DNA sequence: CTGTGGATTTGCT
DNA sequence: GCAAATCCACAGG
């Protein structure tokens, strides 16, 4: 009973216009926005504090071989080629889900990986999803692309392809007027290809940003 | 603190 | 077969 049946009315749904653009320009604008998931135990929500942009195959200056869309459409990545503002959820390393927001006009791929949240709503349910005894330090709840999906209860089967900008959707992106600054820009984490591109965006010095290891690069 | 192995889907070679 | 947009448990210094 601790969680809300409704989201605060001052949290507004984002405009789809924002997402019908290249992901490298949308990504920094997602910082400070809110990802919210409606579950049987109420709404779970967190503020986005770290994201990465992944460019579609139409982008050649530079190309982005790290993106799942780089070699074209597959069963897994199909929603990335659909309309903007939808959820692309994929399963990785046999273990974790990661959630992205699709960008670009329909027919073009491009997305933004949500890498870390600051928990806002439903913290005890998040702790239960994480199988950790509450109270859990906030970074242990949602600082990382895999664990934030675990905390919010997101899966490919249930959430891949959902419209994030529909007020009737169980998974939504909203804003509350939070000013996201200052922002730091760095290379992306955990990739080998195009590892030098400055496509990771995070709120500077935020405690819920993920701890990261940079991999060996091949390109 | 550092390093290593395991969980086991998806898609390319 | 194998690498990947990850995380955690556990071993050792």
PDB file of C-alpha atoms (C1' of nucleotides) in Angstrom:
ATOM      1  CA  UNK A   1       0.000   0.000   0.000  1.00  0.00           C
ATOM      2  CA  UNK A   2       3.026   2.284   0.087  1.00  0.00           C
ATOM      3  CA  UNK A   3       2.979   2.882  -3.659  1.00  0.00           C
ATOM      4  CA  UNK A   4       0.821   5.277  -5.630  1.00  0.00           C
ATOM      5  CA  UNK A   5      -2.155   4.139  -7.639  1.00  0.00           C
ATOM      6  CA  UNK A   6      -1.693   7.263  -9.772  1.00  0.00           C
ATOM      7  CA  UNK A   7       1.338   9.236 -10.806  1.00  0.00           C
ATOM      8  CA  UNK A   8       1.622  12.808  -9.483  1.00  0.00           C
ATOM      9  CA  UNK A   9      -0.475  15.018 -11.755  1.00  0.00           C
ATOM     10  CA  UNK A  10       2.399  17.437 -12.263  1.00  0.00           C
ATOM     11  CA  UNK A  11       4.402  14.707 -14.002  1.00  0.00           C
ATOM     12  CA  UNK A  12       3.697  15.371 -17.691  1.00  0.00           C
ATOM     13  CA  UNK A  13       4.007  12.930 -20.578  1.00  0.00           C
ATOM     14  CA  UNK A  14       6.835  13.917 -22.914  1.00  0.00           C
ATOM     15  CA  UNK A  15       6.143  15.066 -26.460  1.00  0.00           C
ATOM     16  CA  UNK A  16       6.919  12.596 -29.244  1.00  0.00           C
ATOM     17  CA  UNK A  17       8.512  15.415 -31.250  1.00  0.00           C
ATOM     18  CA  UNK A  18      11.454  15.222 -28.888  1.00  0.00           C
ATOM     19  CA  UNK A  19      12.246  11.688 -30.054  1.00  0.00           C
ATOM     20  CA  UNK A  20      11.861  12.084 -33.819  1.00  0.00           C
ATOM     21  CA  UNK A  21      15.487  13.165 -33.997  1.00  0.00           C
ATOM     22  CA  UNK A  22      18.951  11.583 -33.979  1.00  0.00           C
ATOM     23  CA  UNK A  23      19.706   9.833 -30.678  1.00  0.00           C
ATOM     24  CA  UNK A  24      22.857  11.825 -29.942  1.00  0.00           C
ATOM     25  CA  UNK A  25      20.748  14.984 -29.673  1.00  0.00           C
ATOM     26  CA  UNK A  26      17.869  13.323 -27.804  1.00  0.00           C
ATOM     27  CA  UNK A  27      20.051  11.538 -25.249  1.00  0.00           C
ATOM     28  CA  UNK A  28      21.095  14.553 -23.137  1.00  0.00           C
ATOM     29  CA  UNK A  29      17.471  15.755 -23.113  1.00  0.00           C
ATOM     30  CA  UNK A  30      16.386  12.470 -21.492  1.00  0.00           C
ATOM     31  CA  UNK A  31      18.527  13.182 -18.436  1.00  0.00           C
ATOM     32  CA  UNK A  32      16.391  14.293 -15.510  1.00  0.00           C
ATOM     33  CA  UNK A  33      13.210  12.824 -17.033  1.00  0.00           C
ATOM     34  CA  UNK A  34      11.199  10.089 -15.289  1.00  0.00           C
ATOM     35  CA  UNK A  35      10.673   6.450 -16.302  1.00  0.00           C
ATOM     36  CA  UNK A  36       7.554   5.010 -14.662  1.00  0.00           C
ATOM     37  CA  UNK A  37       6.170   1.461 -14.636  1.00  0.00           C
ATOM     38  CA  UNK A  38       2.690   0.545 -13.422  1.00  0.00           C
ATOM     39  CA  UNK A  39       2.699  -2.773 -11.543  1.00  0.00           C
ATOM     40  CA  UNK A  40       0.201  -4.642  -9.402  1.00  0.00           C
ATOM     41  CA  UNK A  41       1.849  -3.105  -6.347  1.00  0.00           C
ATOM     42  CA  UNK A  42       1.618   0.429  -7.720  1.00  0.00           C
ATOM     43  CA  UNK A  43       3.754   2.729  -9.820  1.00  0.00           C
ATOM     44  CA  UNK A  44       7.520   2.334  -9.755  1.00  0.00           C
ATOM     45  CA  UNK A  45       9.470   5.339 -10.996  1.00  0.00           C
ATOM     46  CA  UNK A  46      12.976   6.693 -11.262  1.00  0.00           C
ATOM     47  CA  UNK A  47      14.746   9.766 -12.580  1.00  0.00           C
ATOM     48  CA  UNK A  48      17.075   9.110 -15.524  1.00  0.00           C
ATOM     49  CA  UNK A  49      20.641  10.040 -14.547  1.00  0.00           C
ATOM     50  CA  UNK A  50      22.726   8.188 -17.176  1.00  0.00           C
ATOM     51  CA  UNK A  51      22.071   7.277 -20.845  1.00  0.00           C
ATOM     52  CA  UNK A  52      23.922   6.212 -23.986  1.00  0.00           C
ATOM     53  CA  UNK A  53      23.054   6.950 -27.626  1.00  0.00           C
ATOM     54  CA  UNK A  54      23.241   4.201 -30.265  1.00  0.00           C
ATOM     55  CA  UNK A  55      23.129   5.390 -33.865  1.00  0.00           C
ATOM     56  CA  UNK A  56      21.169   3.775 -36.693  1.00  0.00           C
ATOM     57  CA  UNK A  57      22.804   2.189 -39.772  1.00  0.00           C
ATOM     58  CA  UNK A  58      21.898   5.220 -41.910  1.00  0.00           C
ATOM     59  CA  UNK A  59      24.490   7.172 -39.910  1.00  0.00           C
ATOM     60  CA  UNK A  60      27.869   6.880 -41.582  1.00  0.00           C
ATOM     61  CA  UNK A  61      29.708   9.935 -40.239  1.00  0.00           C
ATOM     62  CA  UNK A  62      30.564   8.236 -38.003  1.00  0.00           C
ATOM     63  CA  UNK A  63      29.203   4.684 -38.339  1.00  0.00           C
ATOM     64  CA  UNK A  64      28.208   2.947 -35.110  1.00  0.00           C
ATOM     65  CA  UNK A  65      29.128  -0.757 -35.245  1.00  0.00           C
ATOM     66  CA  UNK A  66      28.318  -1.065 -31.519  1.00  0.00           C
ATOM     67  CA  UNK A  67      24.587  -0.581 -32.192  1.00  0.00           C
ATOM     68  CA  UNK A  68      22.300  -3.622 -32.439  1.00  0.00           C
ATOM     69  CA  UNK A  69      20.793  -2.045 -35.572  1.00  0.00           C
ATOM     70  CA  UNK A  70      24.153  -1.786 -37.346  1.00  0.00           C
ATOM     71  CA  UNK A  71      23.603  -4.845 -39.576  1.00  0.00           C
ATOM     72  CA  UNK A  72      19.947  -4.100 -40.263  1.00  0.00           C
ATOM     73  CA  UNK A  73      16.643  -5.392 -38.981  1.00  0.00           C
ATOM     74  CA  UNK A  74      16.382  -8.658 -36.992  1.00  0.00           C
ATOM     75  CA  UNK A  75      13.687 -10.243 -34.826  1.00  0.00           C
ATOM     76  CA  UNK A  76      15.334  -8.768 -31.765  1.00  0.00           C
ATOM     77  CA  UNK A  77      15.840  -5.176 -32.920  1.00  0.00           C
ATOM     78  CA  UNK A  78      12.704  -4.666 -35.041  1.00  0.00           C
ATOM     79  CA  UNK A  79      11.074  -2.065 -32.776  1.00  0.00           C
ATOM     80  CA  UNK A  80      14.074   0.221 -33.256  1.00  0.00           C
ATOM     81  CA  UNK A  81      13.025   0.648 -36.895  1.00  0.00           C
ATOM     82  CA  UNK A  82       9.454   1.536 -35.877  1.00  0.00           C
ATOM     83  CA  UNK A  83       8.055   4.827 -34.565  1.00  0.00           C
ATOM     84  CA  UNK A  84       9.905   6.960 -32.028  1.00  0.00           C
ATOM     85  CA  UNK A  85       9.201   6.950 -28.317  1.00  0.00           C
ATOM     86  CA  UNK A  86       8.747   3.201 -27.915  1.00  0.00           C
ATOM     87  CA  UNK A  87      10.566   0.760 -25.620  1.00  0.00           C
ATOM     88  CA  UNK A  88      13.273  -1.497 -27.047  1.00  0.00           C
ATOM     89  CA  UNK A  89      13.965  -4.152 -24.396  1.00  0.00           C
ATOM     90  CA  UNK A  90      16.611  -6.792 -25.070  1.00  0.00           C
ATOM     91  CA  UNK A  91      18.093  -9.696 -23.156  1.00  0.00           C
ATOM     92  CA  UNK A  92      21.858  -9.824 -22.752  1.00  0.00           C
ATOM     93  CA  UNK A  93      24.493 -12.179 -21.369  1.00  0.00           C
ATOM     94  CA  UNK A  94      21.861 -14.826 -20.713  1.00  0.00           C
ATOM     95  CA  UNK A  95      20.936 -12.912 -17.601  1.00  0.00           C
ATOM     96  CA  UNK A  96      19.881  -9.277 -17.844  1.00  0.00           C
ATOM     97  CA  UNK A  97      17.380  -7.079 -19.610  1.00  0.00           C
ATOM     98  CA  UNK A  98      18.197  -3.550 -20.769  1.00  0.00           C
ATOM     99  CA  UNK A  99      15.680  -0.867 -21.759  1.00  0.00           C
ATOM    100  CA  UNK A 100      16.056   1.701 -24.540  1.00  0.00           C
ATOM    101  CA  UNK A 101      13.924   4.499 -26.014  1.00  0.00           C
ATOM    102  CA  UNK A 102      13.558   4.464 -29.803  1.00  0.00           C
ATOM    103  CA  UNK A 103      14.400   7.609 -31.789  1.00  0.00           C
ATOM    104  CA  UNK A 104      14.284   8.835 -35.389  1.00  0.00           C
ATOM    105  CA  UNK A 105      11.328   8.783 -37.807  1.00  0.00           C
ATOM    106  CA  UNK A 106       9.738   5.405 -38.577  1.00  0.00           C
ATOM    107  CA  UNK A 107      11.928   3.424 -40.969  1.00  0.00           C
ATOM    108  CA  UNK A 108      15.146   4.622 -39.373  1.00  0.00           C
ATOM    109  CA  UNK A 109      16.805   3.029 -36.349  1.00  0.00           C
ATOM    110  CA  UNK A 110      18.381   4.786 -33.399  1.00  0.00           C
ATOM    111  CA  UNK A 111      17.898   4.462 -29.666  1.00  0.00           C
ATOM    112  CA  UNK A 112      18.948   5.552 -26.223  1.00  0.00           C
ATOM    113  CA  UNK A 113      19.974   3.017 -23.589  1.00  0.00           C
ATOM    114  CA  UNK A 114      18.873   3.967 -20.079  1.00  0.00           C
ATOM    115  CA  UNK A 115      21.857   3.084 -17.891  1.00  0.00           C
ATOM    116  CA  UNK A 116      20.910   4.398 -14.448  1.00  0.00           C
ATOM    117  CA  UNK A 117      18.025   5.873 -12.462  1.00  0.00           C
ATOM    118  CA  UNK A 118      17.577   7.657  -9.179  1.00  0.00           C
ATOM    119  CA  UNK A 119      14.710   5.776  -7.480  1.00  0.00           C
ATOM    120  CA  UNK A 120      11.672   8.004  -6.854  1.00  0.00           C
ATOM    121  CA  UNK A 121       8.611   5.803  -6.325  1.00  0.00           C
ATOM    122  CA  UNK A 122       8.132   2.247  -5.065  1.00  0.00           C
ATOM    123  CA  UNK A 123      11.513   1.717  -3.446  1.00  0.00           C
ATOM    124  CA  UNK A 124      10.445  -1.220  -1.287  1.00  0.00           C
ATOM    125  CA  UNK A 125       8.964  -3.021  -4.298  1.00  0.00           C
ATOM    126  CA  UNK A 126      12.178  -2.326  -6.222  1.00  0.00           C
ATOM    127  CA  UNK A 127      14.177  -3.856  -3.362  1.00  0.00           C
ATOM    128  CA  UNK A 128      11.929  -6.928  -3.450  1.00  0.00           C
ATOM    129  CA  UNK A 129      12.447  -7.244  -7.229  1.00  0.00           C
ATOM    130  CA  UNK A 130      16.188  -7.004  -6.631  1.00  0.00           C
ATOM    131  CA  UNK A 131      15.903  -9.675  -3.932  1.00  0.00           C
ATOM    132  CA  UNK A 132      17.661  -7.427  -1.472  1.00  0.00           C
ATOM    133  CA  UNK A 133      16.420  -6.637   2.037  1.00  0.00           C
ATOM    134  CA  UNK A 134      15.183  -3.046   2.402  1.00  0.00           C
ATOM    135  CA  UNK A 135      16.467  -0.477   2.950  1.00  0.00           C
ATOM    136  CA  UNK A 136      18.789  -0.753  -0.052  1.00  0.00           C
ATOM    137  CA  UNK A 137      21.207   2.086  -0.913  1.00  0.00           C
ATOM    138  CA  UNK A 138      19.809   3.822  -4.015  1.00  0.00           C
ATOM    139  CA  UNK A 139      22.748   2.997  -6.293  1.00  0.00           C
ATOM    140  CA  UNK A 140      22.375  -0.719  -5.460  1.00  0.00           C
ATOM    141  CA  UNK A 141      18.763  -0.473  -6.627  1.00  0.00           C
ATOM    142  CA  UNK A 142      19.000   1.168 -10.057  1.00  0.00           C
ATOM    143  CA  UNK A 143      22.617   2.176 -10.935  1.00  0.00           C
ATOM    144  CA  UNK A 144      23.181  -0.015 -13.997  1.00  0.00           C
ATOM    145  CA  UNK A 145      21.197  -0.941 -17.128  1.00  0.00           C
ATOM    146  CA  UNK A 146      20.557  -4.540 -16.030  1.00  0.00           C
ATOM    147  CA  UNK A 147      19.672  -3.915 -12.411  1.00  0.00           C
ATOM    148  CA  UNK A 148      17.328  -1.020 -13.171  1.00  0.00           C
ATOM    149  CA  UNK A 149      15.238  -3.373 -15.331  1.00  0.00           C
ATOM    150  CA  UNK A 150      15.238  -5.889 -12.503  1.00  0.00           C
ATOM    151  CA  UNK A 151      14.173  -3.207 -10.011  1.00  0.00           C
ATOM    152  CA  UNK A 152      11.336  -1.933 -12.229  1.00  0.00           C
ATOM    153  CA  UNK A 153      10.340  -5.471 -13.269  1.00  0.00           C
ATOM    154  CA  UNK A 154      10.904  -4.930 -17.013  1.00  0.00           C
ATOM    155  CA  UNK A 155      11.222  -7.850 -19.446  1.00  0.00           C
ATOM    156  CA  UNK A 156      11.355  -8.256 -23.208  1.00  0.00           C
ATOM    157  CA  UNK A 157       8.225 -10.424 -23.252  1.00  0.00           C
ATOM    158  CA  UNK A 158       6.107  -7.906 -21.344  1.00  0.00           C
ATOM    159  CA  UNK A 159       7.534  -4.543 -22.361  1.00  0.00           C
ATOM    160  CA  UNK A 160       9.388  -4.633 -25.695  1.00  0.00           C
ATOM    161  CA  UNK A 161       7.598  -2.371 -28.178  1.00  0.00           C
ATOM    162  CA  UNK A 162       5.395  -0.496 -25.674  1.00  0.00           C
ATOM    163  CA  UNK A 163       4.608   3.150 -26.434  1.00  0.00           C
ATOM    164  CA  UNK A 164       6.315   5.210 -23.733  1.00  0.00           C
ATOM    165  CA  UNK A 165       4.356   8.369 -24.590  1.00  0.00           C
ATOM    166  CA  UNK A 166       0.797   7.046 -24.221  1.00  0.00           C
ATOM    167  CA  UNK A 167      -0.860   8.037 -20.904  1.00  0.00           C
ATOM    168  CA  UNK A 168      -2.624   4.649 -20.914  1.00  0.00           C
ATOM    169  CA  UNK A 169       0.633   2.695 -21.248  1.00  0.00           C
ATOM    170  CA  UNK A 170       2.010   0.775 -18.250  1.00  0.00           C
ATOM    171  CA  UNK A 171       5.465   2.083 -19.101  1.00  0.00           C
ATOM    172  CA  UNK A 172       5.864   5.821 -19.572  1.00  0.00           C
ATOM    173  CA  UNK A 173       8.311   8.688 -19.843  1.00  0.00           C
ATOM    174  CA  UNK A 174       7.372  11.841 -17.954  1.00  0.00           C
ATOM    175  CA  UNK A 175       8.910  15.108 -16.809  1.00  0.00           C
ATOM    176  CA  UNK A 176       8.493  17.133 -13.634  1.00  0.00           C
ATOM    177  CA  UNK A 177      10.502  20.268 -14.403  1.00  0.00           C
ATOM    178  CA  UNK A 178      13.742  18.968 -12.889  1.00  0.00           C
ATOM    179  CA  UNK A 179      16.712  20.829 -14.337  1.00  0.00           C
ATOM    180  CA  UNK A 180      19.336  18.358 -15.525  1.00  0.00           C
ATOM    181  CA  UNK A 181      22.672  20.108 -15.074  1.00  0.00           C
ATOM    182  CA  UNK A 182      25.566  19.854 -15.180  1.00  0.00           C
ATOM    183  CA  UNK A 183      25.884  17.052 -17.738  1.00  0.00           C
ATOM    184  CA  UNK A 184      29.076  15.126 -18.472  1.00  0.00           C
ATOM    185  CA  UNK A 185      29.779  13.484 -21.855  1.00  0.00           C
ATOM    186  CA  UNK A 186      32.085  10.447 -22.116  1.00  0.00           C
ATOM    187  CA  UNK A 187      32.670   7.345 -24.269  1.00  0.00           C
ATOM    188  CA  UNK A 188      30.153   4.518 -23.861  1.00  0.00           C
ATOM    189  CA  UNK A 189      30.652   1.670 -21.426  1.00  0.00           C
ATOM    190  CA  UNK A 190      31.178  -2.033 -22.021  1.00  0.00           C
ATOM    191  CA  UNK A 191      31.549  -1.907 -25.790  1.00  0.00           C
ATOM    192  CA  UNK A 192      34.474  -2.732 -28.078  1.00  0.00           C
ATOM    193  CA  UNK A 193      33.431  -1.189 -31.377  1.00  0.00           C
ATOM    194  CA  UNK A 194      33.442   2.582 -31.849  1.00  0.00           C
ATOM    195  CA  UNK A 195      34.493   2.791 -28.226  1.00  0.00           C
ATOM    196  CA  UNK A 196      35.882   6.299 -28.581  1.00  0.00           C
ATOM    197  CA  UNK A 197      32.651   8.036 -29.608  1.00  0.00           C
ATOM    198  CA  UNK A 198      31.421  10.507 -26.942  1.00  0.00           C
ATOM    199  CA  UNK A 199      27.864   9.165 -26.719  1.00  0.00           C
ATOM    200  CA  UNK A 200      27.400   8.582 -22.975  1.00  0.00           C
ATOM    201  CA  UNK A 201      25.621  11.324 -21.031  1.00  0.00           C
ATOM    202  CA  UNK A 202      25.269  11.506 -17.251  1.00  0.00           C
ATOM    203  CA  UNK A 203      24.366  13.952 -14.511  1.00  0.00           C
ATOM    204  CA  UNK A 204      27.741  14.996 -13.091  1.00  0.00           C
ATOM    205  CA  UNK A 205      28.548  13.663  -9.625  1.00  0.00           C
ATOM    206  CA  UNK A 206      25.185  11.945  -9.198  1.00  0.00           C
ATOM    207  CA  UNK A 207      25.466   9.055  -6.732  1.00  0.00           C
ATOM    208  CA  UNK A 208      23.185   6.813  -8.818  1.00  0.00           C
ATOM    209  CA  UNK A 209      25.357   6.869 -11.953  1.00  0.00           C
ATOM    210  CA  UNK A 210      26.704   3.365 -12.659  1.00  0.00           C
ATOM    211  CA  UNK A 211      30.215   2.271 -11.729  1.00  0.00           C
ATOM    212  CA  UNK A 212      31.798   1.467 -15.019  1.00  0.00           C
ATOM    213  CA  UNK A 213      34.618  -0.468 -16.568  1.00  0.00           C
ATOM    214  CA  UNK A 214      35.804   0.471 -20.038  1.00  0.00           C
ATOM    215  CA  UNK A 215      36.604  -2.496 -22.249  1.00  0.00           C
ATOM    216  CA  UNK A 216      39.539  -3.046 -24.538  1.00  0.00           C
ATOM    217  CA  UNK A 217      38.808  -1.383 -27.848  1.00  0.00           C
ATOM    218  CA  UNK A 218      39.167  -2.889 -31.305  1.00  0.00           C
ATOM    219  CA  UNK A 219      38.181   0.172 -33.293  1.00  0.00           C
TER     220      UNK A 219
ATOM    221  C1'  DC B   1      40.970  -3.220  -3.159  1.00  0.00           C
ATOM    222  C1'  DT B   2      41.671  -6.403  -7.772  1.00  0.00           C
ATOM    223  C1'  DG B   3      40.597 -10.354 -10.702  1.00  0.00           C
ATOM    224  C1'  DT B   4      37.952 -14.200 -12.506  1.00  0.00           C
ATOM    225  C1'  DG B   5      34.138 -17.220 -13.759  1.00  0.00           C
ATOM    226  C1'  DG B   6      29.268 -18.111 -14.474  1.00  0.00           C
ATOM    227  C1'  DA B   7      24.482 -17.178 -15.658  1.00  0.00           C
ATOM    228  C1'  DT B   8      22.860 -19.031 -20.885  1.00  0.00           C
ATOM    229  C1'  DT B   9      19.826 -15.465 -25.451  1.00  0.00           C
ATOM    230  C1'  DT B  10      20.663 -13.681 -29.765  1.00  0.00           C
ATOM    231  C1'  DG B  11      22.737 -13.273 -34.033  1.00  0.00           C
ATOM    232  C1'  DC B  12      26.808 -13.454 -36.886  1.00  0.00           C
ATOM    233  C1'  DT B  13      30.656 -16.530 -38.892  1.00  0.00           C
TER     234       DT B  13
ATOM    235  C1'  DG C   1      31.304 -21.859 -32.121  1.00  0.00           C
ATOM    236  C1'  DC C   2      31.638 -17.469 -29.883  1.00  0.00           C
ATOM    237  C1'  DA C   3      31.111 -12.627 -28.503  1.00  0.00           C
ATOM    238  C1'  DA C   4      28.003  -9.455 -26.496  1.00  0.00           C
ATOM    239  C1'  DA C   5      25.230  -2.371 -24.782  1.00  0.00           C
ATOM    240  C1'  DT C   6      25.944  -7.089 -17.478  1.00  0.00           C
ATOM    241  C1'  DC C   7      26.110  -8.118 -12.767  1.00  0.00           C
ATOM    242  C1'  DC C   8      27.385 -10.792  -8.852  1.00  0.00           C
ATOM    243  C1'  DA C   9      29.749 -14.119  -5.857  1.00  0.00           C
ATOM    244  C1'  DC C  10      33.834 -15.346  -4.314  1.00  0.00           C
ATOM    245  C1'  DA C  11      39.073 -15.771  -4.015  1.00  0.00           C
ATOM    246  C1'  DG C  12      43.218 -13.614  -2.915  1.00  0.00           C
ATOM    247  C1'  DG C  13      46.468  -9.567  -1.486  1.00  0.00           C
TER     248       DG C  13
END
